[in-house]
Short mmCIF file of C-alpha atoms in Angstrom, two decimals:
data_model
loop_
_atom_site.label_atom_id
_atom_site.label_comp_id
_atom_site.label_asym_id
_atom_site.label_seq_id
_atom_site.Cartn_x
_atom_site.Cartn_y
_atom_site.Cartn_z
CA MET A 991 0.00 0.00 0.00
CA SER A 992 1.31 3.39 -0.88
CA LEU A 993 1.92 6.19 1.54
CA SER A 994 -0.96 8.36 0.22
CA ALA A 995 -3.40 5.49 0.52
CA ALA A 996 -2.30 4.84 4.08
CA VAL A 997 -2.87 8.50 4.96
CA ARG A 998 -6.39 8.50 3.48
CA THR A 999 -7.21 5.30 5.36
CA ALA A 1000 -6.06 6.77 8.63
CA ALA A 1001 -8.03 9.98 8.05
CA GLY A 1002 -11.23 8.12 7.55
CA PRO A 1003 -13.82 8.35 4.80
CA SER A 1004 -13.93 11.67 2.93
CA PRO A 1005 -17.16 13.70 3.18
CA SER A 1006 -19.45 13.47 0.24
CA PRO A 1007 -19.73 16.70 -1.77
CA THR A 1008 -22.97 18.65 -1.64
CA PRO A 1009 -25.11 18.66 -4.78
CA SER A 1010 -24.56 22.38 -5.33
CA GLY A 1011 -20.88 22.22 -4.71
CA SER A 1012 -20.93 25.26 -2.25
CA THR A 1013 -20.05 25.35 1.37
CA THR A 1014 -22.52 26.44 4.05
CA PRO A 1015 -21.78 30.01 5.38
CA PRO A 1016 -20.71 30.11 8.96
CA VAL A 1017 -23.42 30.99 11.44
CA PRO A 1018 -22.45 34.07 13.54
CA SER A 1019 -22.00 33.27 17.08
CA LEU A 1020 -23.40 35.13 20.06
CA ARG A 1021 -20.04 36.68 20.67
CA ASP A 1022 -19.94 38.15 17.16
CA ALA A 1023 -23.41 39.66 17.57
CA GLN A 1024 -22.37 41.14 20.86
CA GLU A 1025 -19.34 42.73 19.28
CA HIS A 1026 -21.42 44.27 16.44
CA ALA A 1027 -23.93 45.68 18.91
CA THR A 1028 -21.15 47.11 20.97
CA ASN A 1029 -19.61 48.79 17.92
CA ALA A 1030 -22.99 50.27 16.84
CA ALA A 1031 -23.67 51.55 20.33
CA GLY A 1032 -20.23 53.08 20.43
CA TRP A 1033 -20.75 54.79 17.05
CA VAL A 1034 -24.12 56.17 18.16
CA GLU A 1035 -22.62 57.29 21.45
CA GLU A 1036 -19.85 59.08 19.61
CA ASN A 1037 -22.06 60.80 16.98
CA TRP A 1038 -25.39 61.38 18.71
CA SER A 1039 -24.33 64.81 19.91
CA THR A 1040 -23.37 65.84 16.37
CA TRP A 1041 -26.67 64.69 14.89
CA LEU A 1042 -28.60 66.29 17.71
CA ALA A 1043 -26.78 69.56 17.15
CA ILE A 1044 -27.51 69.43 13.41
CA GLY A 1045 -31.20 68.67 14.03
CA LEU A 1046 -31.54 71.47 16.56
CA ARG A 1047 -29.79 73.86 14.18
CA VAL A 1048 -32.11 72.94 11.30
CA LEU A 1049 -35.15 73.28 13.57
CA LEU A 1050 -33.91 76.66 14.80
CA ILE A 1051 -33.37 77.88 11.22
CA LEU A 1052 -36.88 76.78 10.20
CA VAL A 1053 -38.49 78.42 13.25
CA ILE A 1054 -36.60 81.68 12.75
CA ALA A 1055 -37.45 81.73 9.00
CA ALA A 1056 -41.15 81.09 9.68
CA VAL A 1057 -41.35 83.74 12.40
CA LEU A 1058 -39.40 86.28 10.34
CA ARG A 1059 -41.58 85.63 7.28
CA ALA A 1060 -44.77 86.09 9.29
CA VAL A 1061 -43.48 89.29 10.90
CA VAL A 1062 -42.33 90.77 7.57
CA ARG A 1063 -45.59 89.93 5.81
CA ARG A 1064 -47.60 91.45 8.65
CA ALA A 1065 -45.43 94.57 8.62
CA ILE A 1066 -45.92 94.95 4.86
CA THR A 1067 -49.70 94.60 5.27
CA LYS A 1068 -49.75 97.24 8.03
CA LEU A 1069 -47.60 99.57 5.93
CA ILE A 1070 -49.92 99.29 2.92
CA GLU A 1071 -52.98 99.91 5.10
CA ARG A 1072 -51.36 102.98 6.66
CA MET A 1073 -50.48 104.34 3.23
CA ASN A 1074 -54.09 103.87 2.11
CA ARG A 1075 -55.44 105.70 5.16
CA ARG A 1076 -52.98 108.53 4.69
CA THR A 1077 -53.91 108.83 1.01
CA GLY A 1078 -57.61 108.76 1.82
CA THR A 1079 -57.44 111.50 4.48
CA GLY A 1080 -54.62 113.60 3.03
CA GLY A 1081 -56.58 115.30 0.24
CA SER A 1082 -59.39 117.63 1.19
CA THR A 1083 -60.46 118.81 -2.26
CA ALA A 1084 -62.88 117.20 -4.66
CA LEU A 1085 -60.09 116.92 -7.20
CA SER A 1086 -57.88 114.80 -4.94
CA SER A 1087 -60.77 112.54 -3.95
CA LEU A 1088 -61.65 111.91 -7.58
CA LEU A 1089 -58.06 111.30 -8.60
CA VAL A 1090 -57.62 108.29 -6.33
CA ASN A 1091 -60.89 106.64 -5.33
CA ALA A 1092 -61.33 103.87 -2.78
CA GLU A 1093 -61.51 101.02 -5.28
CA ARG A 1094 -58.41 102.15 -7.08
CA ARG A 1095 -56.48 102.50 -3.82
CA ARG A 1096 -57.57 99.01 -2.81
CA GLN A 1097 -56.46 97.42 -6.09
CA ARG A 1098 -53.16 99.26 -6.09
CA SER A 1099 -52.44 98.32 -2.47
CA GLU A 1100 -53.24 94.65 -3.15
CA ALA A 1101 -50.88 94.57 -6.13
CA ILE A 1102 -48.05 96.32 -4.27
CA GLY A 1103 -48.54 94.19 -1.14
CA SER A 1104 -48.58 90.97 -3.17
CA VAL A 1105 -45.31 91.83 -4.92
CA MET A 1106 -43.56 92.86 -1.69
CA ARG A 1107 -44.75 89.79 0.21
CA SER A 1108 -43.64 87.47 -2.60
CA VAL A 1109 -40.19 89.03 -2.74
CA ALA A 1110 -39.80 88.87 1.05
CA SER A 1111 -40.89 85.21 1.18
CA PHE A 1112 -38.49 84.28 -1.63
CA LEU A 1113 -35.52 85.94 0.06
CA ILE A 1114 -36.24 84.54 3.54
CA LEU A 1115 -37.01 80.98 2.47
CA GLY A 1116 -34.15 80.89 -0.03
CA THR A 1117 -31.67 82.02 2.61
CA ALA A 1118 -33.02 79.44 5.08
CA ALA A 1119 -32.66 76.65 2.50
CA LEU A 1120 -29.03 77.58 1.83
CA MET A 1121 -28.29 77.68 5.56
CA ILE A 1122 -29.80 74.20 6.05
CA LEU A 1123 -27.69 72.79 3.22
CA GLY A 1124 -24.63 74.34 4.78
CA THR A 1125 -25.50 72.73 8.11
CA PHE A 1126 -25.28 69.28 6.48
CA GLN A 1127 -21.74 70.10 5.29
CA ILE A 1128 -22.84 70.25 1.66
CA ASN A 1129 -20.55 72.23 -0.62
CA LEU A 1130 -22.68 75.10 -1.95
CA ALA A 1131 -20.14 76.45 -4.43
CA PRO A 1132 -21.13 74.12 -7.33
CA LEU A 1133 -24.82 74.68 -6.55
CA LEU A 1134 -24.47 78.47 -6.56
CA ALA A 1135 -22.39 78.36 -9.73
CA SER A 1136 -25.00 76.20 -11.48
CA ALA A 1137 -27.78 78.47 -10.27
CA GLY A 1138 -25.88 81.49 -11.58
CA VAL A 1139 -25.40 79.94 -15.02
CA ALA A 1140 -29.04 78.80 -15.13
CA GLY A 1141 -30.17 82.28 -14.07
CA VAL A 1142 -28.16 83.90 -16.85
CA ALA A 1143 -29.56 81.46 -19.42
CA ILE A 1144 -33.14 82.00 -18.23
CA GLY A 1145 -32.58 85.74 -18.18
CA PHE A 1146 -31.47 85.77 -21.81
CA GLY A 1147 -34.30 83.47 -22.87
CA ALA A 1148 -37.03 85.29 -20.94
CA ARG A 1149 -35.77 88.87 -21.17
CA ASN A 1150 -39.10 90.07 -22.58
CA LEU A 1151 -40.94 88.48 -19.66
CA VAL A 1152 -38.57 90.10 -17.17
CA THR A 1153 -38.97 93.46 -18.91
CA ASP A 1154 -42.77 93.18 -18.80
CA PHE A 1155 -42.70 92.22 -15.13
CA LEU A 1156 -40.39 95.06 -14.07
CA SER A 1157 -42.37 97.60 -16.12
CA GLY A 1158 -45.60 96.41 -14.52
CA VAL A 1159 -44.12 96.71 -11.03
CA PHE A 1160 -43.00 100.30 -11.61
CA MET A 1161 -46.31 101.23 -13.28
CA ILE A 1162 -48.18 100.06 -10.20
CA LEU A 1163 -45.75 101.62 -7.73
CA GLU A 1164 -45.84 104.97 -9.53
CA ASP A 1165 -49.63 104.81 -10.02
CA GLN A 1166 -49.37 105.74 -13.68
CA TYR A 1167 -52.90 104.47 -14.34
CA GLY A 1168 -55.55 102.30 -12.76
CA VAL A 1169 -58.75 100.43 -13.50
CA GLY A 1170 -61.32 102.77 -15.03
CA ASP A 1171 -58.81 105.24 -16.48
CA SER A 1172 -58.85 106.14 -20.16
CA ILE A 1173 -55.29 106.00 -21.45
CA ASP A 1174 -53.37 106.30 -24.69
CA ALA A 1175 -50.63 103.67 -24.54
CA GLY A 1176 -49.31 104.35 -28.04
CA VAL A 1177 -50.02 100.86 -29.32
CA ALA A 1178 -53.67 101.02 -28.19
CA THR A 1179 -56.16 103.46 -26.68
CA GLY A 1180 -59.11 102.71 -24.41
CA GLU A 1181 -60.37 102.24 -20.88
CA VAL A 1182 -58.30 100.16 -18.48
CA ILE A 1183 -60.25 97.10 -17.28
CA GLU A 1184 -57.39 95.16 -15.66
CA VAL A 1185 -53.84 95.98 -14.59
CA GLY A 1186 -51.42 93.08 -14.26
CA LEU A 1187 -47.71 92.76 -13.68
CA ARG A 1188 -47.19 91.53 -17.25
CA VAL A 1189 -50.22 92.57 -19.32
CA THR A 1190 -52.67 95.48 -19.18
CA LYS A 1191 -56.18 95.02 -20.63
CA LEU A 1192 -57.85 97.93 -22.42
CA ARG A 1193 -61.42 98.24 -23.68
CA GLY A 1194 -61.43 100.11 -27.00
CA VAL A 1195 -64.06 102.54 -28.24
CA ASP A 1196 -65.63 99.81 -30.41
CA GLY A 1197 -65.77 97.30 -27.56
CA GLU A 1198 -62.64 95.35 -28.46
CA ILE A 1199 -60.21 94.25 -25.74
CA TRP A 1200 -56.54 95.08 -26.20
CA TYR A 1201 -53.88 93.04 -24.39
CA VAL A 1202 -50.89 95.35 -24.08
CA ARG A 1203 -47.60 94.03 -22.71
CA ASN A 1204 -46.20 96.41 -20.14
CA GLY A 1205 -42.73 96.20 -21.64
CA GLU A 1206 -44.00 97.50 -25.01
CA VAL A 1207 -45.43 100.72 -23.56
CA LYS A 1208 -42.96 103.54 -24.20
CA ARG A 1209 -45.24 106.43 -23.25
CA ILE A 1210 -48.63 106.70 -21.57
CA GLY A 1211 -51.18 109.48 -21.82
CA ASN A 1212 -53.68 109.27 -18.96
CA LEU A 1213 -56.90 111.05 -19.89
CA SER A 1214 -58.53 110.47 -16.50
CA GLN A 1215 -56.14 112.17 -14.10
CA GLY A 1216 -56.45 115.79 -13.05
CA TRP A 1217 -59.01 117.41 -15.33
CA SER A 1218 -60.02 117.57 -18.98
CA THR A 1219 -60.72 120.46 -21.31
CA ALA A 1220 -63.83 120.81 -23.42
CA GLY A 1221 -63.27 123.05 -26.44
CA VAL A 1222 -65.84 124.12 -29.03
CA ASP A 1223 -65.12 126.22 -32.14
CA VAL A 1224 -68.07 128.29 -33.35
CA THR A 1225 -67.84 129.65 -36.90
CA VAL A 1226 -70.00 132.70 -37.68
CA ARG A 1227 -70.14 135.25 -40.48
CA SER A 1228 -67.50 137.93 -40.57
CA ASP A 1229 -70.11 140.72 -40.31
CA GLU A 1230 -71.73 139.39 -37.13
CA ASN A 1231 -71.76 141.57 -34.04
CA LEU A 1232 -69.07 140.14 -31.77
CA ASP A 1233 -70.62 141.62 -28.64
CA LYS A 1234 -73.92 139.89 -29.43
CA VAL A 1235 -72.11 136.61 -30.12
CA LYS A 1236 -70.17 136.83 -26.85
CA GLU A 1237 -73.29 137.74 -24.87
CA THR A 1238 -75.15 134.75 -26.30
CA LEU A 1239 -72.30 132.37 -25.55
CA ASP A 1240 -71.94 133.70 -22.00
CA GLY A 1241 -75.65 133.13 -21.42
CA VAL A 1242 -75.40 129.55 -22.66
CA GLY A 1243 -72.45 128.86 -20.37
CA GLU A 1244 -74.09 130.44 -17.33
CA ARG A 1245 -77.33 128.48 -17.74
CA MET A 1246 -75.51 125.22 -18.39
CA SER A 1247 -73.26 125.56 -15.31
CA LYS A 1248 -76.33 125.86 -13.04
CA GLU A 1249 -78.16 122.78 -14.28
CA GLU A 1250 -77.63 119.17 -13.24
CA PRO A 1251 -75.68 117.05 -13.99
CA TRP A 1252 -73.54 119.60 -15.83
CA ASN A 1253 -72.77 121.55 -12.67
CA GLU A 1254 -70.88 118.48 -11.38
CA MET A 1255 -69.07 117.82 -14.65
CA LEU A 1256 -67.95 121.42 -15.04
CA TRP A 1257 -65.01 122.27 -12.78
CA GLY A 1258 -64.78 125.84 -13.99
CA PRO A 1259 -66.80 128.49 -15.82
CA ILE A 1260 -67.41 128.22 -19.54
CA GLU A 1261 -65.21 130.94 -21.02
CA VAL A 1262 -65.23 132.65 -24.40
CA LEU A 1263 -61.52 132.75 -25.18
CA GLY A 1264 -61.90 135.02 -28.21
CA LEU A 1265 -61.31 134.77 -31.94
CA ASP A 1266 -59.22 131.88 -33.14
CA SER A 1267 -59.19 133.01 -36.76
CA VAL A 1268 -60.69 135.73 -38.97
CA LEU A 1269 -61.26 134.97 -42.65
CA LEU A 1270 -62.76 136.92 -45.53
CA ASP A 1271 -66.25 135.51 -45.07
CA SER A 1272 -66.17 133.93 -41.57
CA MET A 1273 -64.57 134.02 -38.14
CA VAL A 1274 -64.06 131.35 -35.50
CA VAL A 1275 -64.87 131.94 -31.83
CA ARG A 1276 -63.28 129.58 -29.30
CA VAL A 1277 -65.25 128.41 -26.24
CA SER A 1278 -63.51 126.37 -23.52
CA ALA A 1279 -64.30 124.86 -20.11
CA LYS A 1280 -62.48 122.73 -17.53
CA THR A 1281 -64.36 119.50 -16.90
CA MET A 1282 -64.24 116.32 -14.85
CA PRO A 1283 -61.73 113.76 -16.18
CA GLY A 1284 -63.16 111.78 -19.07
CA LYS A 1285 -66.24 114.02 -19.48
CA SER A 1286 -64.91 116.49 -22.04
CA LEU A 1287 -66.65 114.88 -25.03
CA THR A 1288 -69.99 114.76 -23.20
CA VAL A 1289 -69.73 118.43 -22.28
CA GLU A 1290 -68.71 119.39 -25.81
CA ARG A 1291 -71.72 117.66 -27.36
CA GLU A 1292 -74.14 119.33 -24.94
CA LEU A 1293 -72.46 122.70 -25.40
CA ARG A 1294 -72.77 122.51 -29.20
CA TRP A 1295 -76.44 121.58 -28.85
CA ARG A 1296 -77.17 124.57 -26.60
CA ILE A 1297 -75.12 127.01 -28.70
CA LYS A 1298 -77.01 126.04 -31.87
CA ARG A 1299 -80.38 126.54 -30.21
CA ALA A 1300 -79.32 129.87 -28.67
CA PHE A 1301 -77.95 131.16 -31.98
CA ASP A 1302 -81.18 130.21 -33.77
CA GLU A 1303 -83.19 132.20 -31.21
CA ALA A 1304 -80.79 135.17 -31.47
CA GLY A 1305 -80.76 135.12 -35.28
CA ILE A 1306 -77.03 134.37 -35.53
CA ALA A 1307 -76.11 132.17 -38.47
CA ILE A 1308 -73.49 129.48 -38.01
CA VAL A 1309 -71.26 129.19 -41.05
CA GLY A 1310 -70.03 125.86 -42.29
CA GLY A 1311 -69.20 124.78 -45.84
CA ALA A 1312 -71.16 127.23 -48.03
CA THR A 1313 -69.81 130.74 -48.65
CA PHE A 1314 -71.80 133.71 -47.33
CA PRO A 1315 -71.33 137.10 -48.97
CA VAL A 1316 -71.24 140.30 -47.00
CA ASP A 1317 -74.86 141.23 -47.72
CA GLY A 1318 -76.15 138.17 -45.87
CA VAL A 1319 -77.63 136.31 -48.82
CA PRO A 1320 -76.04 132.91 -49.30
CA ALA A 1321 -74.54 132.50 -52.71
CA VAL A 1322 -75.53 129.59 -54.88
CA ALA A 1323 -72.68 127.21 -55.21
CA ASP A 1324 -71.34 127.06 -58.76
CA PRO A 1325 -71.08 123.39 -59.79
CA ALA A 1326 -68.37 124.30 -62.33
CA ALA A 1327 -66.30 126.25 -59.78
CA GLY A 1328 -63.96 123.37 -59.25
CA VAL A 1329 -63.50 122.66 -62.96
CA ALA A 1330 -60.40 123.97 -64.72
CA ALA A 1331 -60.78 126.86 -67.16
CA PRO A 1332 -61.53 125.74 -70.76
CA SER A 1333 -58.73 125.93 -73.29
CA ALA A 1334 -58.75 128.05 -76.40
CA TYR A 1335 -59.57 125.01 -78.51
CA ALA A 1336 -62.97 124.72 -76.82
CA ASN A 1337 -64.16 127.85 -78.71
CA THR A 1338 -64.75 126.96 -82.34
CA ALA A 1339 -64.34 130.60 -83.43
CA SER A 1340 -60.91 131.03 -81.85
CA PRO A 1341 -57.87 131.25 -84.21
CA GLN A 1342 -56.36 128.18 -82.53
CA SER A 1343 -59.48 126.12 -83.20
CA VAL A 1344 -59.73 127.34 -86.83
CA ALA A 1345 -56.07 126.55 -87.49
CA ALA A 1346 -56.47 123.07 -86.05
CA SER A 1347 -59.69 122.25 -87.95
CA PRO A 1348 -59.24 119.87 -90.93
CA ILE A 1349 -59.38 121.21 -94.48
CA THR A 1350 -62.65 120.50 -96.22
CA PRO A 1351 -61.99 118.13 -99.18
CA PRO A 1352 -62.99 119.40 -102.67
CA SER A 1353 -66.35 118.26 -103.99
CA THR A 1354 -66.10 115.41 -106.46
CA THR A 1355 -69.56 115.92 -107.94
CA LYS A 1356 -69.83 117.29 -111.47
#
């Protein structure tokens, strides 16, 4: 028997291999489990103070941000309310009360307060978020760099939107116009029905709605702030008695200023400013009055109506279109007045017409 066979015989029968060919993993003993538990407890004991400090710091940041946000928003609300009360009690004249009414003050204050509260919330919450990330030992440099690049890209892509937003904010802060005002925005004209931070809605004279981007408005003409002027030009014959014309116009203005509702629309006396122009057969008398904002056209129409009736009663003729000679008898319009003068060839007896006429051919009859 060989040496290797003797060794195998002494060692006993070899174990049969398992069907899968793999060995069974060792089962951890109680001592190993005890060691792992001890290590975990030691790690927790070493780091629990750090995690507790981080949690308390995060909680403190959140509490301070929430309290600061609530205080700032409440302060902004109180500030807007105080500004409204000061605006409402500061003006004692009818003009100041009509310039900024209660509804317009309310809408303006809501828009301004909303913008200020949004900006304050964004700054406070954004700062709190960055502080929390810094508490967890997160490197903020790549994040801030990425945010800066993204902000630049968004700014270039949405520059029109940013321009509209900033223009809307300044329009509201400066109270350039409000709901109910009649404005001329250059690109459109009408009554303001809604003022937004990006778009302003106008109602045109024909009922159409114009959506005007605030960034496109280069100049604004507000026809509803302060006062308006009603002007009427009255054309009479050149031989009319100016004293009689002025007396009639003064009477019309005095009677109109005492009647309702014109006494509320008129903010000043109706004045005869004088002659605007003097022509060969007519002269123009200018009548003007200061009116409530937006009521100038209404006053002008009523003033023309009353002037025509007063002139008819006083026997004063209003000139317009046809020519009136000095003697007072209207001349009959010549239908051929606008036709060019006939040429010499139109007269058959003129030398030019005779020279241009064809020669009569000789008679061929015998």
